[in-house]
Each structure stands twice: as C-alpha cells, then as structure tokens.
Amino acid sequence: MTVLEGIQLTTDYLDKKGIDSPRINAEIMLAHILKCKRLDLYLSFDKPLKDEEIKVYREFLKRRSSFEPLQYILGSVEFYGLEFMVNKSVLIPRQETEILIETILNYFPKENKLSFLDIGTGSGNIAICLAKLFPESTVTTIDISPDSINLAKENEKLNNLDERIKFVNADIKDFNPENNFDVIVSNPPYVSINEYKTLQPEIVNYEPANAISDFGNGLKFYELISEKANLILNKPGYLFFEVGKGQHSDVKIIFEKNNFRNVIVKKDFLNIERVVYGELV
Ligand code: GLN
C-alpha cells in the first residue's frame, strides 16, 4: 500500500463512520506515524508504507472511527505556540483559551513580579504559558485530579520551565494558601447539565466530564471562585475567567456581587464574548 492509497482508504472509512473532515484526519494521523509534515505527504504519494506503519495506522483508524479525539490519539497538542502532552485525564486545550492568555499578557507588563494562581490546570497549559510569558512572576496551579497534576508536571518539563510552577493537588474549596495571590485565572467547567447532553461524542465519550461541566447551571464555579477570590487575592487583585457562549452577562453580575470593579468582557476570534475580568480593590 502506498501513502496515497493509505490516505484514500482511511478517508473513505472515516467518512462512512461519520467523522468530520475525514481527509485531514487521515493525513494528520499518517504524517504523525511517518514523522513528517502533513504537506510532505504530497511529495511521497507513491512511497510504499512499511508493515509496521500500516499496523499503527490501522490502530489509529480504529480509535478515530470510535470518535476518540485526534489529539488523544496523537498524544499532544499545540497551544499558544507551545507543545502540550494530553491524555484522557485532561481537557484538550482549546484555541479560544489563547484569548485568555492574550488578555493577561496585554494587561500586565512582562517584567512585573506577580503571583498567579491558575485554577483547574488540566494539562497545565495556562500555568505554563503564564510562567513563560512572565519570567519574574511566580505561578501556582491547582487541580482536583492527581492524573492532571502528574501530566501538567510532565508538560512543565517538556517546556523547560525548570520547576518554576508550584503544583497543588486539591479541591479549590479546601485550598487555604499561606500567601495570597495577585492574579487568579481560570477556565472552569462551565457547560450546564442540559447543554452537556447535546455535545459531540468526541467530547462526551472521551474528555473528562468534570473538566467540561459543573452538572448544574454552568455558573457554579464562577460563583465559587469569585467568592473564594475575596479570601485569597491581594488588594488590588485581579480575576480572569474564560466563559462559555452567552454567559458573560451572568458572570459580570457575579463579579459585581463579589466586590469586583472595572469588569471587562473580551471577545474571541469568532466574535463570541469569551473572557471576563475584573479588579478587587
Ligand atoms: N486549564 C485547562 C484549559 O484551560 C483545563 C481547563 C479545564 O479542565 N476546565 O484548557
């Protein structure tokens, strides 16, 4: 079987199984196996595939056709220009979360000495970006899942951060830090229980449910973290949230109820209100 034949067979199979963008999926998986760029495949269409390569391609195909997300199959994802390993114990970092990083980067000068707390670290993407972008600052990150903390530590190593981040494996409700923080940032589980049932199988069957949904009205963690922020933020202190589509007005009200001022909403590249942040004075 040649590269082109492999891609065509895989594309047809994924298409029949109802996978979106089957050709790109087929090409990305094969490029990963052959350790080349996707576009390089076009220069080697006639190259025969080795038995071992075909075997791995078949395994990938089986997983992808059961709707396992491509990122878990490949084992890594790019976020804000950095590489992060991912597995089923963590949420796959999303492109819109880069807006959260961008907003914080535009708000504080890089050379500031801030103490950041990232709540719900998952793969560690937010904490690791912050540590990279603010070299003088300290970063603490917390997650309830021990598997997430282990993976986030691996990702810290992968990104050569030299143990700059402090990892805490705990429920935010029980977290009583010795020192308060200047900035809290979080992309909490914000999908409501009703909306959760409508999500695509890639998400519902594979990504950790408690990283996606609060199994309530979607606002539970905004309430909880805004209240908690009053206890563990310095003054002035800052809170930055990613929010789901249509949640920005409710989250703004929660901010104001919890003593935050200068609350600002920022849109993402699809023009959806995606980040809400404010100041505690
Ligand atoms: N902090 C991670 C992210 O933003 C994980 C968030 C989560 O699990 N809800 O991608």
Short mmCIF file of C-alpha atoms and ligand atoms in Angstrom, two decimals:
data_model
loop_
_atom_site.label_atom_id
_atom_site.label_comp_id
_atom_site.label_asym_id
_atom_site.label_seq_id
_atom_site.Cartn_x
_atom_site.Cartn_y
_atom_site.Cartn_z
CA MET A 1 0.00 0.00 0.00
CA THR A 2 1.33 3.44 -0.92
CA VAL A 3 0.97 6.67 1.06
CA LEU A 4 -1.79 7.86 -1.30
CA GLU A 5 -3.67 4.55 -1.14
CA GLY A 6 -3.43 4.55 2.64
CA ILE A 7 -4.83 8.08 2.84
CA GLN A 8 -7.66 7.27 0.44
CA LEU A 9 -8.72 4.07 2.21
CA THR A 10 -8.59 5.79 5.61
CA THR A 11 -10.52 8.82 4.34
CA ASP A 12 -13.32 6.62 2.95
CA TYR A 13 -13.56 4.64 6.16
CA LEU A 14 -13.69 7.71 8.42
CA ASP A 15 -16.23 9.32 6.11
CA LYS A 16 -18.52 6.27 6.32
CA LYS A 17 -18.24 6.37 10.12
CA GLY A 18 -19.41 9.99 10.14
CA ILE A 19 -16.15 11.68 11.17
CA ASP A 20 -15.94 15.35 10.13
CA SER A 21 -13.11 16.35 7.77
CA PRO A 22 -12.06 12.72 7.10
CA ARG A 23 -9.27 13.53 4.65
CA ILE A 24 -7.48 15.92 7.00
CA ASN A 25 -7.82 13.41 9.83
CA ALA A 26 -6.37 10.68 7.61
CA GLU A 27 -3.46 12.89 6.57
CA ILE A 28 -2.65 14.15 10.07
CA MET A 29 -2.54 10.62 11.50
CA LEU A 30 -0.28 9.34 8.72
CA ALA A 31 2.04 12.36 8.94
CA HIS A 32 2.37 11.65 12.68
CA ILE A 33 3.25 7.99 12.02
CA LEU A 34 5.76 8.89 9.31
CA LYS A 35 7.14 11.74 11.45
CA CYS A 36 6.78 14.29 8.67
CA LYS A 37 4.70 17.38 7.99
CA ARG A 38 1.26 16.88 6.50
CA LEU A 39 2.21 18.67 3.31
CA ASP A 40 5.30 16.47 2.90
CA LEU A 41 2.93 13.55 2.30
CA TYR A 42 2.12 15.11 -1.05
CA LEU A 43 5.72 14.66 -2.12
CA SER A 44 5.72 10.97 -1.26
CA PHE A 45 2.34 9.71 -2.50
CA ASP A 46 3.96 6.77 -4.32
CA LYS A 47 6.12 5.68 -1.38
CA PRO A 48 5.15 2.24 -0.06
CA LEU A 49 4.15 2.04 3.61
CA LYS A 50 6.03 -0.41 5.84
CA ASP A 51 4.10 -3.19 7.61
CA GLU A 52 4.72 -1.60 10.99
CA GLU A 53 3.43 1.78 9.74
CA ILE A 54 0.28 0.17 8.36
CA LYS A 55 -0.29 -1.59 11.68
CA VAL A 56 -0.11 1.66 13.65
CA TYR A 57 -2.28 3.45 11.05
CA ARG A 58 -4.94 0.74 11.49
CA GLU A 59 -4.89 1.17 15.27
CA PHE A 60 -5.23 4.95 14.93
CA LEU A 61 -8.06 4.48 12.44
CA LYS A 62 -9.91 2.21 14.81
CA ARG A 63 -9.64 4.74 17.63
CA ARG A 64 -10.58 7.74 15.49
CA SER A 65 -13.57 5.97 13.97
CA SER A 66 -14.87 5.39 17.50
CA PHE A 67 -14.81 9.19 17.83
CA GLU A 68 -11.73 9.40 20.03
CA PRO A 69 -10.36 12.94 19.59
CA LEU A 70 -7.36 13.19 17.28
CA GLN A 71 -5.35 14.98 19.98
CA TYR A 72 -5.56 12.00 22.37
CA ILE A 73 -4.51 9.65 19.57
CA LEU A 74 -1.51 11.79 18.65
CA GLY A 75 -0.82 12.42 22.35
CA SER A 76 -0.09 16.11 22.06
CA VAL A 77 -1.48 19.44 21.01
CA GLU A 78 -0.15 22.90 20.25
CA PHE A 79 -1.39 25.77 22.42
CA TYR A 80 -0.10 29.32 22.24
CA GLY A 81 2.83 28.09 20.17
CA LEU A 82 3.93 25.55 22.79
CA GLU A 83 3.57 21.77 22.81
CA PHE A 84 1.49 20.00 25.47
CA MET A 85 1.03 16.29 26.01
CA VAL A 86 -2.59 15.32 26.50
CA ASN A 87 -4.42 12.18 27.56
CA LYS A 88 -7.90 11.20 28.66
CA SER A 89 -7.40 12.62 32.16
CA VAL A 90 -7.30 16.23 30.93
CA LEU A 91 -9.32 18.61 28.81
CA ILE A 92 -7.82 19.19 25.37
CA PRO A 93 -6.66 22.84 25.32
CA ARG A 94 -8.86 24.91 23.01
CA GLN A 95 -7.85 27.69 20.68
CA GLU A 96 -10.25 30.18 22.29
CA THR A 97 -8.40 29.81 25.60
CA GLU A 98 -5.45 31.54 23.93
CA ILE A 99 -7.54 34.75 24.21
CA LEU A 100 -7.38 34.39 27.99
CA ILE A 101 -3.57 34.29 27.84
CA GLU A 102 -3.50 37.19 25.38
CA THR A 103 -5.74 39.32 27.65
CA ILE A 104 -3.49 38.78 30.67
CA LEU A 105 -0.38 39.45 28.58
CA ASN A 106 -1.84 42.78 27.42
CA TYR A 107 -2.90 43.76 30.94
CA PHE A 108 0.38 43.44 32.88
CA PRO A 109 3.91 44.44 31.86
CA LYS A 110 6.03 41.32 31.35
CA GLU A 111 8.63 42.36 33.92
CA ASN A 112 6.08 42.65 36.76
CA LYS A 113 6.65 40.39 39.75
CA LEU A 114 3.18 38.91 40.16
CA SER A 115 1.91 35.83 41.92
CA PHE A 116 -0.52 33.91 39.72
CA LEU A 117 -2.94 31.17 40.69
CA ASP A 118 -4.43 29.04 37.89
CA ILE A 119 -7.50 27.08 39.00
CA GLY A 120 -8.19 23.77 37.22
CA THR A 121 -4.91 23.26 35.44
CA GLY A 122 -5.71 20.22 33.27
CA SER A 123 -2.68 19.76 31.03
CA GLY A 124 -1.07 22.80 32.64
CA ASN A 125 -1.44 24.90 29.50
CA ILE A 126 -2.46 28.18 31.16
CA ALA A 127 0.03 27.94 34.05
CA ILE A 128 2.89 27.04 31.71
CA CYS A 129 2.13 29.89 29.29
CA LEU A 130 1.99 32.35 32.20
CA ALA A 131 5.30 31.12 33.60
CA LYS A 132 6.90 31.53 30.16
CA LEU A 133 5.42 34.97 29.49
CA PHE A 134 6.08 36.45 32.95
CA PRO A 135 9.60 35.31 33.83
CA GLU A 136 9.76 37.37 37.05
CA SER A 137 6.45 36.05 38.40
CA THR A 138 5.52 33.02 40.45
CA VAL A 139 2.84 30.59 39.28
CA THR A 140 0.81 28.21 41.44
CA THR A 141 -1.68 25.86 39.90
CA ILE A 142 -4.32 23.62 41.42
CA ASP A 143 -6.35 20.68 40.14
CA ILE A 144 -8.58 18.16 41.86
CA SER A 145 -7.27 15.33 39.65
CA PRO A 146 -3.92 13.70 40.58
CA ASP A 147 -3.53 12.48 36.97
CA SER A 148 -3.85 16.03 35.72
CA ILE A 149 -1.19 17.26 38.15
CA ASN A 150 1.19 14.49 37.04
CA LEU A 151 0.69 15.33 33.38
CA ALA A 152 0.98 19.09 33.97
CA LYS A 153 4.34 18.44 35.70
CA GLU A 154 5.50 16.47 32.64
CA ASN A 155 4.42 19.38 30.46
CA GLU A 156 6.36 21.79 32.63
CA LYS A 157 9.47 19.65 31.95
CA LEU A 158 8.69 19.43 28.24
CA ASN A 159 8.59 23.22 28.12
CA ASN A 160 11.89 23.58 30.01
CA LEU A 161 10.47 25.57 32.90
CA ASP A 162 12.88 24.27 35.47
CA GLU A 163 10.32 23.69 38.25
CA ARG A 164 9.09 27.27 38.31
CA ILE A 165 5.49 26.23 38.91
CA LYS A 166 4.05 25.12 42.23
CA PHE A 167 1.52 22.31 41.78
CA VAL A 168 -1.28 21.66 44.25
CA ASN A 169 -3.50 18.59 44.05
CA ALA A 170 -6.64 19.66 45.90
CA ASP A 171 -10.20 20.83 45.59
CA ILE A 172 -10.26 24.62 45.34
CA LYS A 173 -12.90 24.63 48.08
CA ASP A 174 -10.35 23.25 50.56
CA PHE A 175 -7.41 25.36 49.42
CA ASN A 176 -6.06 27.70 52.07
CA PRO A 177 -2.78 29.12 50.80
CA GLU A 178 -0.13 30.62 53.06
CA ASN A 179 0.19 33.73 50.89
CA ASN A 180 -2.43 35.49 48.85
CA PHE A 181 -2.17 35.93 45.08
CA ASP A 182 -2.13 38.98 42.81
CA VAL A 183 -3.92 37.30 39.93
CA ILE A 184 -6.32 34.36 39.69
CA VAL A 185 -7.06 32.84 36.31
CA SER A 186 -9.41 30.02 35.47
CA ASN A 187 -11.08 28.25 32.59
CA PRO A 188 -13.51 26.31 34.80
CA PRO A 189 -16.04 23.64 33.78
CA TYR A 190 -18.84 25.86 32.50
CA VAL A 191 -21.13 23.70 30.38
CA SER A 192 -24.55 23.28 32.01
CA ILE A 193 -26.05 19.83 32.53
CA ASN A 194 -28.59 20.39 29.75
CA GLU A 195 -26.05 21.55 27.22
CA TYR A 196 -23.65 18.74 28.16
CA LYS A 197 -26.10 16.17 26.81
CA THR A 198 -26.01 17.85 23.38
CA LEU A 199 -22.22 17.87 22.93
CA GLN A 200 -20.48 15.81 20.25
CA PRO A 201 -19.38 12.22 21.06
CA GLU A 202 -15.69 13.16 20.90
CA ILE A 203 -16.25 15.30 24.00
CA VAL A 204 -18.85 13.33 25.95
CA ASN A 205 -17.29 9.89 25.43
CA TYR A 206 -13.65 10.86 25.89
CA GLU A 207 -12.90 14.12 27.68
CA PRO A 208 -13.19 14.18 31.49
CA ALA A 209 -16.78 15.21 32.28
CA ASN A 210 -15.80 17.14 35.40
CA ALA A 211 -13.46 19.35 33.34
CA ILE A 212 -16.30 20.31 30.99
CA SER A 213 -19.50 20.60 33.02
CA ASP A 214 -20.50 21.69 36.51
CA PHE A 215 -23.61 19.49 36.16
CA GLY A 216 -25.67 22.49 37.22
CA ASN A 217 -26.50 25.77 35.51
CA GLY A 218 -22.94 26.27 34.22
CA LEU A 219 -22.22 29.15 36.61
CA LYS A 220 -21.33 27.20 39.75
CA PHE A 221 -17.56 27.66 39.51
CA TYR A 222 -17.81 31.36 38.63
CA GLU A 223 -19.75 31.84 41.88
CA LEU A 224 -17.44 29.67 43.92
CA ILE A 225 -14.18 31.11 42.61
CA SER A 226 -15.36 34.76 42.80
CA GLU A 227 -16.29 34.24 46.46
CA LYS A 228 -13.07 32.41 47.23
CA ALA A 229 -11.09 35.15 45.45
CA ASN A 230 -12.17 37.58 48.15
CA LEU A 231 -10.27 35.45 50.66
CA ILE A 232 -7.16 34.58 48.68
CA LEU A 233 -6.50 37.63 46.46
CA ASN A 234 -4.31 40.57 47.43
CA LYS A 235 -5.76 44.05 47.03
CA PRO A 236 -5.61 45.21 44.38
CA GLY A 237 -6.07 41.75 42.90
CA TYR A 238 -7.32 40.53 39.57
CA LEU A 239 -9.54 37.69 38.41
CA PHE A 240 -9.63 36.46 34.79
CA PHE A 241 -12.17 33.89 33.58
CA GLU A 242 -12.89 32.17 30.32
CA VAL A 243 -16.67 31.97 29.89
CA GLY A 244 -19.00 29.95 27.65
CA LYS A 245 -21.11 31.46 24.90
CA GLY A 246 -23.88 33.61 26.37
CA GLN A 247 -22.53 33.55 29.96
CA HIS A 248 -20.72 36.90 30.03
CA SER A 249 -23.62 38.97 31.44
CA ASP A 250 -24.29 36.48 34.24
CA VAL A 251 -20.60 36.28 35.07
CA LYS A 252 -20.36 40.09 35.11
CA ILE A 253 -23.17 40.17 37.68
CA ILE A 254 -21.37 37.54 39.78
CA PHE A 255 -18.20 39.66 39.66
CA GLU A 256 -20.05 42.76 40.81
CA LYS A 257 -21.87 40.88 43.58
CA ASN A 258 -18.45 39.80 44.85
CA ASN A 259 -16.89 43.30 45.07
CA PHE A 260 -15.05 43.31 41.73
CA ARG A 261 -14.75 46.62 39.89
CA ASN A 262 -13.85 47.63 36.32
CA VAL A 263 -15.30 44.42 34.94
CA ILE A 264 -14.46 43.98 31.27
CA VAL A 265 -15.64 41.46 28.68
CA LYS A 266 -13.47 40.47 25.74
CA LYS A 267 -14.48 38.72 22.52
CA ASP A 268 -12.71 35.86 20.80
CA PHE A 269 -11.82 35.48 17.10
CA LEU A 270 -15.36 34.27 16.37
CA ASN A 271 -16.78 37.42 17.95
CA ILE A 272 -18.09 35.48 20.99
CA GLU A 273 -17.73 37.11 24.43
CA ARG A 274 -15.07 34.79 25.83
CA VAL A 275 -13.13 36.42 28.67
CA VAL A 276 -14.43 38.35 31.68
CA TYR A 277 -12.02 40.01 34.09
CA GLY A 278 -12.13 42.47 36.92
CA GLU A 279 -10.29 44.09 39.79
CA LEU A 280 -10.72 43.63 43.52
CA VAL A 281 -9.89 46.82 45.40
N1 GLN B 1 -6.79 24.91 32.24
C1 GLN B 1 -7.08 23.94 31.22
C2 GLN B 1 -7.52 24.66 29.96
O1 GLN B 1 -7.89 25.79 30.02
C3 GLN B 1 -8.13 22.94 31.70
C4 GLN B 1 -9.44 23.58 31.99
C5 GLN B 1 -10.49 22.58 32.45
O2 GLN B 1 -10.19 21.41 32.64
N2 GLN B 1 -11.70 23.05 32.60
O3 GLN B 1 -7.52 24.12 28.88
#
